[in-house]
XYZ file of N, CA and C in Angstrom:
222
model
N -58.504 -43.950 47.841
C -59.511 -44.915 48.403
C -60.044 -44.306 49.650
N -59.362 -43.424 50.390
C -59.901 -42.814 51.546
C -60.931 -41.828 51.162
N -60.818 -41.216 49.928
C -61.833 -40.298 49.474
C -63.203 -40.990 49.377
N -63.029 -42.181 48.675
C -64.330 -42.978 48.457
C -65.053 -43.369 49.635
N -64.300 -43.688 50.700
C -64.878 -43.987 52.022
C -65.691 -42.900 52.533
N -65.020 -41.627 52.531
C -65.634 -40.415 52.985
C -66.956 -40.225 52.197
N -66.837 -40.458 50.857
C -68.040 -40.176 50.098
C -69.184 -41.091 50.243
N -68.754 -42.309 50.611
C -69.897 -43.200 51.017
C -70.632 -42.867 52.379
N -69.794 -42.520 53.312
C -70.220 -42.097 54.626
C -71.147 -40.866 54.432
N -70.779 -39.859 53.589
C -71.478 -38.761 53.509
C -72.950 -39.033 52.656
N -72.814 -39.974 51.736
C -73.935 -40.460 50.916
C -74.931 -41.203 52.009
N -74.314 -41.960 52.804
C -75.267 -42.826 53.693
C -75.976 -41.839 54.662
N -75.395 -40.816 55.258
C -76.017 -39.817 56.138
C -77.094 -39.023 55.333
N -76.757 -38.722 54.139
C -77.681 -37.865 53.428
C -78.923 -38.609 53.154
N -78.924 -39.910 52.764
C -80.032 -40.683 52.403
C -80.773 -41.045 53.712
N -80.132 -41.302 54.799
C -80.872 -41.752 55.972
C -81.424 -40.575 56.789
N -80.886 -39.335 56.529
C -81.360 -38.114 57.146
C -82.690 -37.699 56.455
N -82.978 -38.117 55.252
C -84.100 -37.532 54.546
C -85.310 -38.392 54.617
N -85.229 -39.634 55.492
C -86.392 -40.462 55.558
C -87.391 -39.764 56.480
N -88.673 -39.920 56.185
C -89.767 -39.393 57.077
C -90.237 -40.453 58.121
N -90.744 -40.063 59.115
C -91.362 -40.865 60.222
C -92.540 -41.697 59.617
N -92.629 -42.724 59.908
C -93.853 -43.590 59.460
C -95.067 -43.278 60.480
N -96.144 -43.106 59.956
C -97.416 -42.818 60.740
C -97.775 -44.173 61.210
N -97.811 -44.344 62.589
C -98.286 -45.595 63.165
C -99.762 -45.620 63.381
N -100.320 -44.341 63.552
C -101.728 -44.309 63.821
C -102.447 -43.585 62.573
N -103.816 -43.835 62.528
C -104.572 -43.219 61.417
C -104.980 -41.675 61.870
N -105.065 -41.012 60.794
C -105.391 -39.573 60.991
C -106.882 -39.407 61.396
N -107.108 -38.632 62.431
C -108.597 -38.443 62.757
C -109.365 -37.601 61.631
N -110.650 -37.675 61.973
C -111.579 -36.953 60.943
C -111.416 -35.529 61.242
N -111.357 -34.692 60.303
C -111.225 -33.217 60.440
C -112.607 -32.670 60.720
N -112.760 -32.058 62.055
C -114.000 -31.352 62.401
C -113.615 -30.370 63.424
N -114.586 -29.650 63.862
C -114.462 -28.514 64.773
C -113.740 -29.054 66.133
N -114.230 -30.166 66.592
C -113.742 -30.694 67.850
C -112.220 -31.169 67.702
N -112.049 -31.935 66.743
C -110.678 -32.528 66.556
C -109.611 -31.479 66.142
N -110.028 -30.286 65.680
C -109.037 -29.259 65.228
C -108.810 -28.222 66.305
N -109.311 -28.600 67.538
C -108.738 -27.611 68.641
C -107.222 -27.901 68.881
N -106.625 -26.832 69.320
C -105.117 -26.908 69.571
C -104.753 -28.020 70.419
N -105.493 -28.193 71.545
C -105.056 -29.264 72.467
C -105.199 -30.666 71.952
N -106.098 -30.862 71.040
C -106.329 -32.156 70.370
C -105.351 -32.381 69.269
N -104.821 -31.272 68.586
C -103.831 -31.580 67.698
C -102.463 -31.744 68.345
N -102.360 -31.076 69.413
C -100.955 -31.330 70.034
C -100.900 -32.777 70.635
N -101.885 -33.511 70.825
C -101.866 -34.705 71.482
C -101.525 -35.875 70.403
N -101.524 -35.473 69.124
C -101.372 -36.414 68.065
C -99.842 -36.775 68.210
N -99.567 -37.982 67.842
C -98.131 -38.483 67.667
C -98.080 -39.374 66.498
N -97.127 -39.358 65.666
C -95.874 -38.783 65.610
C -95.984 -37.335 65.020
N -94.939 -36.485 65.072
C -95.008 -35.219 64.735
C -95.464 -35.054 63.250
N -95.010 -35.943 62.382
C -95.360 -35.923 60.914
C -96.973 -36.027 60.835
N -97.504 -36.818 61.579
C -98.994 -36.935 61.569
C -99.578 -35.640 62.160
N -99.025 -34.993 63.173
C -99.599 -33.847 63.641
C -99.515 -32.744 62.672
N -98.354 -32.598 62.039
C -98.169 -31.463 60.981
C -99.096 -31.665 59.796
N -99.386 -32.929 59.417
C -100.336 -33.158 58.214
C -101.710 -32.835 58.702
N -102.150 -33.218 59.812
C -103.518 -33.003 60.452
C -103.604 -31.488 60.567
N -102.817 -30.818 61.200
C -102.952 -29.368 61.381
C -103.076 -28.676 60.000
N -102.293 -29.172 58.970
C -102.499 -28.523 57.562
C -103.895 -28.790 57.164
N -104.305 -29.954 57.397
C -105.762 -30.243 56.828
C -106.749 -29.407 57.627
N -106.523 -29.233 58.922
C -107.530 -28.336 59.697
C -107.460 -26.876 59.229
N -106.353 -26.453 58.781
C -106.172 -24.984 58.439
C -106.860 -25.010 57.063
N -106.862 -26.000 56.260
C -107.374 -25.823 55.082
C -108.998 -25.890 54.948
N -109.475 -26.541 56.094
C -110.950 -26.620 56.290
C -111.652 -25.224 56.217
N -112.591 -24.818 55.458
C -112.969 -23.593 55.408
C -114.275 -23.351 56.358
N -114.156 -22.651 57.350
C -115.169 -22.430 58.255
C -116.141 -21.217 57.945
N -115.743 -20.545 56.863
C -116.522 -19.334 56.601
C -117.542 -19.690 55.549
N -118.759 -19.157 55.790
C -119.931 -19.231 54.765
C -120.442 -18.008 54.437
N -120.998 -17.979 53.330
C -121.585 -16.670 52.961
C -122.693 -16.222 53.943
N -122.785 -14.839 54.271
C -123.761 -14.326 55.140
C -125.135 -14.603 54.608
N -126.005 -14.774 55.423
C -127.466 -14.772 55.135
C -128.030 -13.327 54.982
N -127.501 -12.520 55.674
C -127.883 -11.117 55.658
C -126.738 -10.068 55.357
N -126.355 -9.949 54.106
C -125.284 -9.090 53.666
C -125.452 -7.628 54.226
N -124.476 -7.009 54.606
C -124.340 -5.681 55.225
C -124.337 -4.578 54.074
N -124.917 -3.538 54.248
C -125.003 -2.457 53.273
C -124.130 -1.366 53.955
N -122.845 -0.956 53.219
C -121.980 -0.003 53.699
C -122.260 1.329 53.191
N -123.311 1.664 52.607
C -123.611 2.782 51.983
C -123.008 3.057 50.649
N -123.199 4.308 50.167
C -122.673 4.747 48.893
C -121.042 4.698 48.925
N -120.528 4.093 48.045
C -119.121 4.181 47.800
C -118.660 5.124 46.662
């Protein structure tokens, strides 16, 4: 019986420790201004901050050059 109680306590902590924080605010739009580090750090809760930073990282600011460079003969 003692073993079953210990097993239930361990299972309870395993299940409750895996829950994620609920986002209470909406995620802002991903743009150059909102992706600045000081704006990202102002977001709460941490789970929202992580997801938003990940979205900012995926935003591709690189565009093809209008004047490609010539590096000479290779």
